[in-house]
Amino acid sequence: MIYRSTRSSDISFRPSEAVLKGIAPDGGLFVPEKIPALPLDPAGDAELTYRECAFRIMRLFLDDYGDERMKSFVEKAYSGNFDSTDTVPFRKADNAFFMELWHGPTMAFKDMALQILPYFMTAAASLNGESTETVILTATSGDTGKAALAGFADVPGTRIIVFYPKNGVSLVQERQMITQKGDNTCVIGIHGNFDDAQRGVKEMFGDETLNSALGSSGFRFSSANSINIGRLVPQIVYYVYSYLHLVKTGEIKPGDGINVAVPTGNFGNILAAYYAREMGLPVKKLICASNKNRVLYDFFSTGTYDRNREFYVTSSPSMDILVSSNLERLIFHIAGNDCGKCADLMKQLAEKGSYSIDSGMEERLSMFYGGFADEEATSEEIKTLYNNSGYVADTHTAVASSVLRKYREETGDGTPAVIASTASPFKFAPAVLKAIAPEKYVEDPFRCVDGLSALSGLKVPPQIDEIRDPVIRHDKVCDPGTMPDAVRTFLGVK
Ligand SMILES: *Cc1c(COP(=O)(O)O)cnc(C)c1O
């Protein structure tokens, strides 16, 4: 498999090189030259385990690792570290299938990719004769940071630096990060929002002075953000697996269509669903759900992407994003894999903060439905789900569920629908409890955790108990402009 850039045609890399680099040298994103066909048959392969399914899909996209390595990575990443024997369990509730992607160590769907990425990354370094140490540089809207830290902590030959918006993540998210163990880890809050953090990280990737200073000290940047194909590919797996699950449990017949609803921020998770569909998975609609930061909803309804707007901090912070980086890949594909056109639109985005696609491109978006749920609709949905079926959804999952409900009301489309359930409700307990039982809500997030547990009968996850009395290991805060200095300090680079 060859990877090319979304912005110029003369770039071509093997998968492991693309994993290592994270982002193409021209600032574009890596895209597979050709999307492979589904390597399984839903009728005969419905009984595949998650790990078998993962192996079959990922070996196609990341073929230069070799089957033996891939098999061992899959075994190590998806066996012991998930609290469910199926890795991804499903719950049928209120006429939808909740695909629970949060049974990994950090209780958010980011673990699905970040538990395996460190294996891809370290093997890529040795496959490509890299002797420098990999410095993972990451901006997080809350969940990526912890999941990346959990994946990379104490992995030899790597360092990891995480920037998060100091006042833009939940208390549980922040505590999970600032208590991270491992000498190779560094967590820094910034005065600004997620987009500031993401921009700062992108600038450091392109900063030649900084990169050469790092190089002379034996370091090299790489990215664990969702733009890395090593993040994207593992996410394709669970959409295929969800289809097999519905066949296995008799909910659909092989070949039947399904719809998929995804709570969306950086457009990584739903892009993986798009790739699964391009591989031939019978997905009819890709339902892209935004929160009050509805830049994607506006894009799907008008054909114009415009980041010049107010930024809101919401109860679903991992979706509080105005520049959805992975959308660039979709733009490239709907432009007919035209990198010139894509580069031009991305230039407009960088220069004036907006761009519009032409009608030909818009026609190729027909498999998408964009919707949004504001704070009230999200809270209402959490309550409705709980009252109708006893299902406790976190705020992000509720956004998707709310948009799916609206889609069904609007269209009457009763196609079986899978909802990507992206976080444990305990990670966002205050908002969840407030929605279900406002009279039980209190200020202290940990008492909300206990209240939610008492009300729902669900057990408090051990990961939450561990951070009740935290030992804080990271307390640095900086302005976006001084992010490079913070990096130099941590690495001891002048
Ligand atoms: C990251 C995240 C999302 C958004 O996923 P994207 O790939 O950025 O679109 C949704 N929900 C949760 C809980 C997340 O952590």
Short mmCIF file of C-alpha atoms and ligand atoms in Angstrom, two decimals:
data_model
loop_
_atom_site.label_atom_id
_atom_site.label_comp_id
_atom_site.label_asym_id
_atom_site.label_seq_id
_atom_site.Cartn_x
_atom_site.Cartn_y
_atom_site.Cartn_z
CA MET A 1 0.00 0.00 0.00
CA ILE A 2 1.22 3.46 -0.93
CA TYR A 3 0.24 6.63 0.93
CA ARG A 4 0.06 9.96 -0.83
CA SER A 5 -0.55 13.49 0.38
CA THR A 6 -3.88 15.30 0.13
CA ARG A 7 -1.96 18.35 -1.13
CA SER A 8 0.58 17.28 -3.78
CA SER A 9 1.02 14.34 -6.11
CA ASP A 10 4.76 13.74 -5.87
CA ILE A 11 4.71 12.35 -2.34
CA SER A 12 4.59 8.62 -1.79
CA PHE A 13 5.35 6.72 1.40
CA ARG A 14 5.03 3.20 2.73
CA PRO A 15 2.57 2.76 5.61
CA SER A 16 5.21 2.58 8.33
CA GLU A 17 6.83 5.76 7.01
CA ALA A 18 3.49 7.53 7.07
CA VAL A 19 2.91 6.37 10.65
CA LEU A 20 6.33 7.66 11.63
CA LYS A 21 5.87 11.06 10.02
CA GLY A 22 2.24 11.60 11.05
CA ILE A 23 1.77 14.44 8.60
CA ALA A 24 3.02 14.77 5.01
CA PRO A 25 6.02 17.05 4.38
CA ASP A 26 3.81 19.49 2.43
CA GLY A 27 1.46 19.89 5.39
CA GLY A 28 -1.16 17.59 3.87
CA LEU A 29 -2.53 14.38 5.32
CA PHE A 30 -1.61 10.89 4.19
CA VAL A 31 -4.27 9.06 2.21
CA PRO A 32 -4.18 5.49 0.89
CA GLU A 33 -3.66 5.42 -2.86
CA LYS A 34 -6.40 2.85 -3.19
CA ILE A 35 -8.96 1.75 -0.64
CA PRO A 36 -8.92 -2.05 -0.40
CA ALA A 37 -12.05 -4.17 -0.68
CA LEU A 38 -13.57 -5.73 2.44
CA PRO A 39 -11.44 -8.81 3.21
CA LEU A 40 -14.30 -10.82 4.64
CA ASP A 41 -17.78 -12.03 3.92
CA PRO A 42 -20.45 -11.02 6.45
CA ALA A 43 -22.32 -14.30 5.91
CA GLY A 44 -19.39 -16.63 6.55
CA ASP A 45 -17.35 -14.45 8.88
CA ALA A 46 -19.97 -13.21 11.33
CA GLU A 47 -18.32 -15.16 14.16
CA LEU A 48 -14.95 -13.45 13.87
CA THR A 49 -13.57 -12.12 17.14
CA TYR A 50 -12.63 -8.48 17.39
CA ARG A 51 -8.96 -9.38 17.14
CA GLU A 52 -9.43 -11.55 14.06
CA CYS A 53 -11.42 -8.79 12.41
CA ALA A 54 -8.77 -6.21 13.34
CA PHE A 55 -6.00 -8.34 11.85
CA ARG A 56 -7.82 -8.89 8.56
CA ILE A 57 -8.53 -5.19 8.04
CA MET A 58 -5.33 -3.61 9.29
CA ARG A 59 -2.93 -5.91 7.42
CA LEU A 60 -4.32 -4.44 4.18
CA PHE A 61 -3.77 -0.79 5.07
CA LEU A 62 -0.50 -1.28 6.94
CA ASP A 63 1.01 -4.05 4.86
CA ASP A 64 4.70 -3.36 5.30
CA TYR A 65 4.67 -4.50 8.92
CA GLY A 66 4.12 -8.10 7.86
CA ASP A 67 1.45 -10.46 9.13
CA GLU A 68 3.39 -11.88 12.01
CA ARG A 69 4.05 -8.49 13.56
CA MET A 70 0.52 -7.30 12.94
CA LYS A 71 -0.89 -10.38 14.63
CA SER A 72 1.22 -9.85 17.72
CA PHE A 73 0.37 -6.13 17.93
CA VAL A 74 -3.33 -6.93 17.76
CA GLU A 75 -3.01 -9.57 20.45
CA LYS A 76 -1.09 -7.27 22.78
CA ALA A 77 -3.29 -4.23 22.25
CA TYR A 78 -6.75 -5.76 22.44
CA SER A 79 -6.59 -8.59 24.92
CA GLY A 80 -5.74 -7.76 28.53
CA ASN A 81 -6.25 -4.00 28.52
CA PHE A 82 -9.98 -3.99 27.89
CA ASP A 83 -12.49 -4.73 30.61
CA SER A 84 -14.78 -6.59 28.26
CA THR A 85 -13.88 -9.95 26.74
CA ASP A 86 -15.27 -8.92 23.34
CA THR A 87 -13.19 -5.70 23.37
CA VAL A 88 -16.24 -3.86 21.97
CA PRO A 89 -19.60 -4.85 23.51
CA PHE A 90 -22.97 -3.75 22.13
CA ARG A 91 -26.11 -2.66 23.91
CA LYS A 92 -29.45 -2.51 22.18
CA ALA A 93 -31.45 0.37 23.62
CA ASP A 94 -34.27 2.57 22.43
CA ASN A 95 -34.21 1.05 18.93
CA ALA A 96 -30.49 1.59 18.29
CA PHE A 97 -27.29 -0.39 18.79
CA PHE A 98 -24.80 1.30 21.04
CA MET A 99 -21.31 0.18 20.09
CA GLU A 100 -19.36 0.75 23.29
CA LEU A 101 -15.86 1.82 22.35
CA TRP A 102 -14.85 2.83 25.85
CA HIS A 103 -13.89 -0.35 27.64
CA GLY A 104 -10.16 0.37 27.40
CA PRO A 105 -7.86 1.83 30.05
CA THR A 106 -8.93 5.50 29.72
CA MET A 107 -12.67 4.97 29.23
CA ALA A 108 -12.93 6.73 25.86
CA PHE A 109 -12.93 5.45 22.29
CA LYS A 110 -9.45 6.89 21.69
CA ASP A 111 -8.06 3.74 23.36
CA MET A 112 -9.22 1.69 20.37
CA ALA A 113 -6.42 3.23 18.33
CA LEU A 114 -4.01 4.48 20.96
CA GLN A 115 -3.52 1.10 22.55
CA ILE A 116 -2.02 -0.17 19.30
CA LEU A 117 -0.36 2.97 17.90
CA PRO A 118 2.79 2.69 20.09
CA TYR A 119 3.48 -0.73 18.55
CA PHE A 120 3.07 0.71 15.05
CA MET A 121 5.29 3.63 15.96
CA THR A 122 8.21 1.79 17.53
CA ALA A 123 8.21 -0.92 14.84
CA ALA A 124 8.10 1.82 12.20
CA ALA A 125 11.23 3.39 13.65
CA SER A 126 13.16 0.15 13.44
CA LEU A 127 11.75 -0.79 10.00
CA ASN A 128 12.95 2.55 8.65
CA GLY A 129 16.35 2.55 10.33
CA GLU A 130 15.49 5.50 12.58
CA SER A 131 17.84 5.77 15.49
CA THR A 132 16.49 9.05 16.88
CA GLU A 133 14.03 9.04 19.73
CA THR A 134 10.37 9.62 18.79
CA VAL A 135 8.76 12.63 20.46
CA ILE A 136 5.00 12.33 20.33
CA LEU A 137 3.56 15.82 20.26
CA THR A 138 -0.17 15.99 20.89
CA ALA A 139 -2.90 18.54 21.34
CA THR A 140 -5.97 17.20 23.09
CA SER A 141 -9.54 18.24 23.63
CA GLY A 142 -9.56 15.93 26.63
CA ASP A 143 -9.59 12.26 25.76
CA THR A 144 -6.75 11.88 23.27
CA GLY A 145 -4.24 13.18 25.79
CA LYS A 146 -4.87 10.54 28.40
CA ALA A 147 -5.26 7.75 25.88
CA ALA A 148 -1.96 8.70 24.22
CA LEU A 149 -0.22 8.97 27.59
CA ALA A 150 -1.55 5.56 28.60
CA GLY A 151 -0.35 4.07 25.34
CA PHE A 152 3.12 5.59 25.29
CA ALA A 153 4.10 5.79 28.99
CA ASP A 154 7.42 4.01 29.50
CA VAL A 155 7.59 2.80 25.89
CA PRO A 156 11.36 2.71 25.18
CA GLY A 157 12.58 5.10 22.50
CA THR A 158 9.65 7.48 22.90
CA ARG A 159 8.75 10.66 24.75
CA ILE A 160 5.26 12.09 24.86
CA ILE A 161 4.22 15.72 25.32
CA VAL A 162 0.55 16.60 25.68
CA PHE A 163 -0.96 20.11 25.48
CA TYR A 164 -4.54 20.63 26.67
CA PRO A 165 -6.76 23.71 27.09
CA LYS A 166 -6.40 24.48 30.80
CA ASN A 167 -10.06 25.46 31.25
CA GLY A 168 -11.52 23.41 28.42
CA VAL A 169 -11.58 19.84 29.75
CA SER A 170 -13.56 18.14 32.51
CA LEU A 171 -12.06 17.72 35.99
CA VAL A 172 -11.89 13.96 35.52
CA GLN A 173 -10.14 14.37 32.16
CA GLU A 174 -7.63 16.81 33.65
CA ARG A 175 -6.93 14.63 36.66
CA GLN A 176 -6.45 11.59 34.48
CA MET A 177 -3.74 13.47 32.59
CA ILE A 178 -1.92 15.34 35.34
CA THR A 179 -1.53 12.17 37.41
CA GLN A 180 0.16 10.29 34.55
CA LYS A 181 3.17 8.21 35.56
CA GLY A 182 6.22 7.58 33.39
CA ASP A 183 9.45 9.55 33.07
CA ASN A 184 8.95 9.97 29.35
CA THR A 185 5.64 11.83 29.81
CA CYS A 186 4.96 15.59 29.95
CA VAL A 187 1.55 17.27 30.30
CA ILE A 188 1.07 21.03 29.92
CA GLY A 189 -2.07 23.16 30.17
CA ILE A 190 -2.35 26.14 27.85
CA HIS A 191 -4.21 29.42 28.24
CA GLY A 192 -6.47 28.98 25.22
CA ASN A 193 -8.86 26.51 23.63
CA PHE A 194 -8.28 23.25 21.77
CA ASP A 195 -7.83 24.97 18.43
CA ASP A 196 -5.04 27.11 19.93
CA ALA A 197 -3.35 23.97 21.19
CA GLN A 198 -3.77 22.19 17.87
CA ARG A 199 -2.46 25.17 15.92
CA GLY A 200 0.55 25.43 18.23
CA VAL A 201 1.35 21.75 17.69
CA LYS A 202 0.95 22.03 13.91
CA GLU A 203 3.30 25.02 13.88
CA MET A 204 5.94 23.11 15.81
CA PHE A 205 5.79 20.29 13.25
CA GLY A 206 6.56 22.83 10.55
CA ASP A 207 9.13 24.85 12.53
CA GLU A 208 12.46 24.12 10.82
CA THR A 209 14.62 25.74 13.50
CA LEU A 210 12.98 23.72 16.22
CA ASN A 211 13.10 20.51 14.21
CA SER A 212 16.78 20.84 13.43
CA ALA A 213 17.58 21.66 17.06
CA LEU A 214 15.74 18.50 18.02
CA GLY A 215 17.52 16.51 15.33
CA SER A 216 20.96 17.49 16.64
CA SER A 217 19.94 16.28 20.09
CA GLY A 218 18.73 12.91 18.77
CA PHE A 219 14.98 13.60 18.73
CA ARG A 220 12.30 13.59 16.06
CA PHE A 221 8.65 14.73 16.27
CA SER A 222 5.75 12.49 15.47
CA SER A 223 2.04 12.80 15.99
CA ALA A 224 -0.45 10.67 17.87
CA ASN A 225 -3.30 12.97 16.87
CA SER A 226 -6.14 11.54 14.87
CA ILE A 227 -4.54 12.70 11.63
CA ASN A 228 -2.02 9.85 11.92
CA ILE A 229 -3.02 6.90 9.74
CA GLY A 230 -1.97 4.69 12.64
CA ARG A 231 -4.97 6.16 14.46
CA LEU A 232 -7.36 6.06 11.56
CA VAL A 233 -6.87 2.48 10.43
CA PRO A 234 -7.67 0.79 13.78
CA GLN A 235 -10.91 2.78 13.85
CA ILE A 236 -12.14 1.24 10.61
CA VAL A 237 -12.18 -2.15 12.31
CA TYR A 238 -15.07 -1.59 14.69
CA TYR A 239 -17.49 -0.45 12.02
CA VAL A 240 -16.91 -3.71 10.17
CA TYR A 241 -17.14 -5.59 13.46
CA SER A 242 -20.45 -3.90 14.29
CA TYR A 243 -21.88 -5.17 11.03
CA LEU A 244 -20.71 -8.72 11.78
CA HIS A 245 -22.23 -8.42 15.24
CA LEU A 246 -25.64 -7.47 13.83
CA VAL A 247 -25.48 -10.41 11.41
CA LYS A 248 -24.40 -12.80 14.16
CA THR A 249 -27.21 -11.75 16.47
CA GLY A 250 -29.80 -12.02 13.70
CA GLU A 251 -30.64 -8.30 13.70
CA ILE A 252 -29.82 -8.02 9.99
CA LYS A 253 -29.19 -10.37 7.09
CA PRO A 254 -25.86 -10.31 5.23
CA GLY A 255 -26.05 -7.56 2.63
CA ASP A 256 -28.67 -5.48 4.48
CA GLY A 257 -27.86 -1.81 4.90
CA ILE A 258 -27.16 -0.14 8.23
CA ASN A 259 -26.82 3.47 9.28
CA VAL A 260 -24.05 4.72 11.51
CA ALA A 261 -24.27 7.74 13.85
CA VAL A 262 -21.02 9.22 15.14
CA PRO A 263 -20.44 12.06 17.63
CA THR A 264 -17.89 14.12 15.77
CA GLY A 265 -15.16 16.60 16.57
CA ASN A 266 -11.96 16.24 14.59
CA PHE A 267 -13.76 14.06 12.02
CA GLY A 268 -11.48 11.06 12.65
CA ASN A 269 -13.99 8.54 13.92
CA ILE A 270 -16.58 9.18 11.23
CA LEU A 271 -13.92 9.26 8.52
CA ALA A 272 -13.04 5.70 9.53
CA ALA A 273 -16.71 4.80 9.00
CA TYR A 274 -16.50 6.42 5.57
CA TYR A 275 -13.48 4.26 4.72
CA ALA A 276 -15.33 1.15 5.93
CA ARG A 277 -18.15 2.09 3.59
CA GLU A 278 -15.72 2.69 0.72
CA MET A 279 -14.34 -0.81 1.35
CA GLY A 280 -17.81 -2.13 0.61
CA LEU A 281 -19.47 -2.30 4.02
CA PRO A 282 -23.20 -1.82 3.40
CA VAL A 283 -23.57 1.49 5.23
CA LYS A 284 -26.34 3.68 3.86
CA LYS A 285 -26.06 6.88 5.84
CA LEU A 286 -23.16 8.28 7.79
CA ILE A 287 -24.78 10.48 10.39
CA CYS A 288 -22.35 13.16 11.49
CA ALA A 289 -23.39 14.59 14.86
CA SER A 290 -22.00 17.85 16.20
CA ASN A 291 -22.60 19.64 19.47
CA LYS A 292 -23.22 23.39 19.77
CA ASN A 293 -19.95 23.91 17.86
CA ARG A 294 -21.81 23.01 14.70
CA VAL A 295 -19.28 23.89 12.03
CA LEU A 296 -19.66 20.46 10.41
CA TYR A 297 -23.45 20.63 10.43
CA ASP A 298 -23.22 23.96 8.64
CA PHE A 299 -20.73 22.50 6.19
CA PHE A 300 -23.00 19.60 5.29
CA SER A 301 -26.02 21.84 4.91
CA THR A 302 -24.42 24.70 2.97
CA GLY A 303 -21.24 23.39 1.34
CA THR A 304 -19.27 26.12 3.09
CA TYR A 305 -16.82 25.42 5.87
CA ASP A 306 -16.38 28.49 8.02
CA ARG A 307 -14.36 28.51 11.21
CA ASN A 308 -14.93 32.22 11.83
CA ARG A 309 -17.45 31.88 14.59
CA GLU A 310 -17.81 31.84 18.30
CA PHE A 311 -16.28 28.90 20.14
CA TYR A 312 -18.35 27.25 22.87
CA VAL A 313 -17.20 25.12 25.78
CA THR A 314 -19.85 22.43 26.10
CA SER A 315 -20.63 19.37 28.18
CA SER A 316 -19.13 17.25 25.37
CA PRO A 317 -15.66 18.85 25.39
CA SER A 318 -14.02 16.26 23.14
CA MET A 319 -16.13 17.64 20.32
CA ASP A 320 -15.44 21.30 21.01
CA ILE A 321 -13.53 21.89 17.80
CA LEU A 322 -13.79 24.44 15.02
CA VAL A 323 -11.16 23.03 12.67
CA SER A 324 -11.89 19.37 12.04
CA SER A 325 -8.51 18.27 10.71
CA ASN A 326 -9.54 14.95 9.21
CA LEU A 327 -12.16 16.59 7.02
CA GLU A 328 -9.28 17.38 4.69
CA ARG A 329 -9.16 13.71 3.71
CA LEU A 330 -12.84 13.68 2.83
CA ILE A 331 -12.40 16.89 0.83
CA PHE A 332 -9.59 15.21 -1.10
CA HIS A 333 -11.73 12.16 -1.89
CA ILE A 334 -14.86 14.07 -2.90
CA ALA A 335 -12.69 16.25 -5.13
CA GLY A 336 -12.00 13.02 -7.04
CA ASN A 337 -8.62 12.54 -5.30
CA ASP A 338 -7.55 15.89 -6.72
CA CYS A 339 -4.70 17.17 -4.55
CA GLY A 340 -4.48 20.50 -6.35
CA LYS A 341 -8.09 21.28 -5.58
CA CYS A 342 -7.72 20.10 -2.00
CA ALA A 343 -4.55 22.15 -1.46
CA ASP A 344 -6.32 25.23 -2.77
CA LEU A 345 -9.26 24.82 -0.39
CA MET A 346 -6.93 24.22 2.57
CA LYS A 347 -5.02 27.34 1.65
CA GLN A 348 -8.28 29.31 1.77
CA LEU A 349 -9.01 27.77 5.16
CA ALA A 350 -5.59 28.83 6.46
CA GLU A 351 -5.79 32.33 4.98
CA LYS A 352 -9.39 33.38 5.54
CA GLY A 353 -10.78 30.64 7.73
CA SER A 354 -13.33 29.39 5.24
CA TYR A 355 -13.89 27.70 1.89
CA SER A 356 -16.77 26.48 -0.24
CA ILE A 357 -16.92 23.28 -2.24
CA ASP A 358 -18.39 23.12 -5.75
CA SER A 359 -21.60 21.33 -6.69
CA GLY A 360 -19.76 18.28 -8.03
CA MET A 361 -18.13 17.75 -4.68
CA GLU A 362 -21.37 18.37 -2.87
CA GLU A 363 -23.02 15.58 -4.84
CA ARG A 364 -20.42 13.13 -3.58
CA LEU A 365 -21.47 13.91 -0.02
CA SER A 366 -24.90 12.37 -0.37
CA MET A 367 -24.10 9.51 2.01
CA PHE A 368 -23.63 12.01 4.84
CA TYR A 369 -26.30 13.53 7.02
CA GLY A 370 -25.19 16.35 9.27
CA GLY A 371 -27.00 17.25 12.46
CA PHE A 372 -26.31 18.86 15.80
CA ALA A 373 -27.55 18.80 19.35
CA ASP A 374 -27.16 21.86 21.55
CA GLU A 375 -26.73 21.60 25.30
CA GLU A 376 -30.42 21.32 26.01
CA ALA A 377 -31.02 18.65 23.37
CA THR A 378 -28.03 16.66 24.66
CA SER A 379 -29.28 16.71 28.21
CA GLU A 380 -32.81 15.88 27.06
CA GLU A 381 -31.47 12.89 25.11
CA ILE A 382 -29.57 11.50 28.12
CA LYS A 383 -32.81 11.64 30.08
CA THR A 384 -34.92 10.13 27.30
CA LEU A 385 -32.54 7.22 26.81
CA TYR A 386 -32.47 6.53 30.52
CA ASN A 387 -36.22 6.75 30.92
CA ASN A 388 -37.04 4.71 27.81
CA SER A 389 -34.50 1.94 28.22
CA GLY A 390 -32.33 2.42 31.28
CA TYR A 391 -29.32 3.14 29.08
CA VAL A 392 -26.85 5.58 30.59
CA ALA A 393 -25.13 7.51 27.81
CA ASP A 394 -22.33 9.99 28.22
CA THR A 395 -22.72 13.49 26.78
CA HIS A 396 -20.88 12.76 23.51
CA THR A 397 -22.82 9.59 22.80
CA ALA A 398 -26.03 11.46 23.58
CA VAL A 399 -25.24 14.03 20.89
CA ALA A 400 -25.14 11.22 18.32
CA SER A 401 -28.26 9.60 19.68
CA SER A 402 -30.15 12.89 19.58
CA VAL A 403 -29.14 13.56 15.98
CA LEU A 404 -30.09 10.01 14.97
CA ARG A 405 -33.51 10.52 16.56
CA LYS A 406 -33.96 13.75 14.62
CA TYR A 407 -32.81 12.09 11.39
CA ARG A 408 -35.34 9.31 11.83
CA GLU A 409 -38.16 11.72 12.57
CA GLU A 410 -37.27 13.82 9.56
CA THR A 411 -36.82 11.00 7.07
CA GLY A 412 -38.76 8.03 8.44
CA ASP A 413 -35.68 5.91 7.64
CA GLY A 414 -35.94 2.90 9.94
CA THR A 415 -32.68 1.24 8.83
CA PRO A 416 -30.97 -0.46 11.80
CA ALA A 417 -28.58 2.06 13.26
CA VAL A 418 -25.30 1.72 15.10
CA ILE A 419 -24.35 4.57 17.42
CA ALA A 420 -20.68 5.02 18.26
CA SER A 421 -20.77 5.20 22.06
CA THR A 422 -17.53 7.00 22.70
CA ALA A 423 -17.08 7.47 26.44
CA SER A 424 -18.05 5.96 29.75
CA PRO A 425 -20.81 8.03 31.37
CA PHE A 426 -18.69 8.14 34.53
CA LYS A 427 -16.13 10.26 32.72
CA PHE A 428 -18.77 13.00 32.44
CA ALA A 429 -20.81 12.12 35.51
CA PRO A 430 -21.88 15.65 36.57
CA ALA A 431 -23.58 16.44 33.26
CA VAL A 432 -25.09 12.96 33.04
CA LEU A 433 -26.46 13.03 36.57
CA LYS A 434 -27.82 16.54 36.11
CA ALA A 435 -29.72 15.34 33.04
CA ILE A 436 -31.18 12.20 34.60
CA ALA A 437 -31.80 13.31 38.17
CA PRO A 438 -31.17 17.05 38.59
CA GLU A 439 -32.21 16.89 42.25
CA LYS A 440 -29.24 14.59 42.97
CA TYR A 441 -26.69 16.84 41.27
CA VAL A 442 -23.95 18.38 43.43
CA GLU A 443 -20.87 20.48 42.62
CA ASP A 444 -18.29 17.81 43.44
CA PRO A 445 -17.73 15.62 40.35
CA PHE A 446 -16.77 12.60 42.44
CA ARG A 447 -19.98 12.76 44.42
CA CYS A 448 -21.77 12.89 41.07
CA VAL A 449 -19.93 9.70 40.14
CA ASP A 450 -21.23 8.05 43.30
CA GLY A 451 -24.70 9.46 42.74
CA LEU A 452 -24.78 8.12 39.19
CA SER A 453 -23.62 4.73 40.37
CA ALA A 454 -26.26 4.57 43.09
CA LEU A 455 -29.00 5.62 40.69
CA SER A 456 -28.10 3.39 37.75
CA GLY A 457 -26.66 0.39 39.56
CA LEU A 458 -23.53 0.62 37.39
CA LYS A 459 -20.21 0.04 39.12
CA VAL A 460 -17.76 2.94 39.41
CA PRO A 461 -14.79 2.11 37.16
CA PRO A 462 -11.49 1.63 39.01
CA GLN A 463 -9.87 4.31 36.81
CA ILE A 464 -12.13 6.88 38.52
CA ASP A 465 -11.42 5.65 42.02
CA GLU A 466 -7.70 5.98 41.34
CA ILE A 467 -7.94 9.75 40.84
CA ARG A 468 -10.08 10.65 43.83
CA ASP A 469 -7.02 11.55 45.90
CA PRO A 470 -4.58 12.36 43.18
CA VAL A 471 -0.82 12.55 43.26
CA ILE A 472 -0.26 15.37 40.80
CA ARG A 473 2.77 14.80 38.63
CA HIS A 474 2.31 17.56 36.03
CA ASP A 475 1.44 21.15 36.90
CA LYS A 476 2.87 23.28 34.08
CA VAL A 477 0.76 25.90 32.32
CA CYS A 478 1.86 28.14 29.42
CA ASP A 479 0.63 30.53 26.71
CA PRO A 480 0.19 29.13 23.18
CA GLY A 481 3.12 31.29 22.04
CA THR A 482 5.56 29.63 24.42
CA MET A 483 4.71 26.01 23.58
CA PRO A 484 8.04 25.51 21.72
CA ASP A 485 9.97 26.70 24.80
CA ALA A 486 8.11 24.21 26.97
CA VAL A 487 9.06 21.43 24.54
CA ARG A 488 12.72 22.44 24.56
CA THR A 489 12.76 22.56 28.33
CA PHE A 490 11.28 19.07 28.73
CA LEU A 491 13.69 17.56 26.21
CA GLY A 492 16.67 19.55 27.41
CA VAL A 493 17.19 21.00 23.92
CA LYS A 494 18.65 24.51 23.69
C1 LIG B 1 -12.50 12.39 20.49
C2 LIG B 1 -13.88 12.12 20.89
C3 LIG B 1 -14.95 12.35 20.01
C4 LIG B 1 -14.76 12.93 18.64
O1 LIG B 1 -14.07 12.07 17.77
P1 LIG B 1 -13.36 12.66 16.47
O2 LIG B 1 -12.60 11.52 15.89
O3 LIG B 1 -12.47 13.76 16.94
O4 LIG B 1 -14.44 13.16 15.57
C5 LIG B 1 -16.22 12.01 20.44
N1 LIG B 1 -16.44 11.53 21.68
C6 LIG B 1 -15.44 11.32 22.56
C7 LIG B 1 -15.76 10.80 23.91
C8 LIG B 1 -14.13 11.60 22.19
O5 LIG B 1 -13.14 11.39 23.07
#
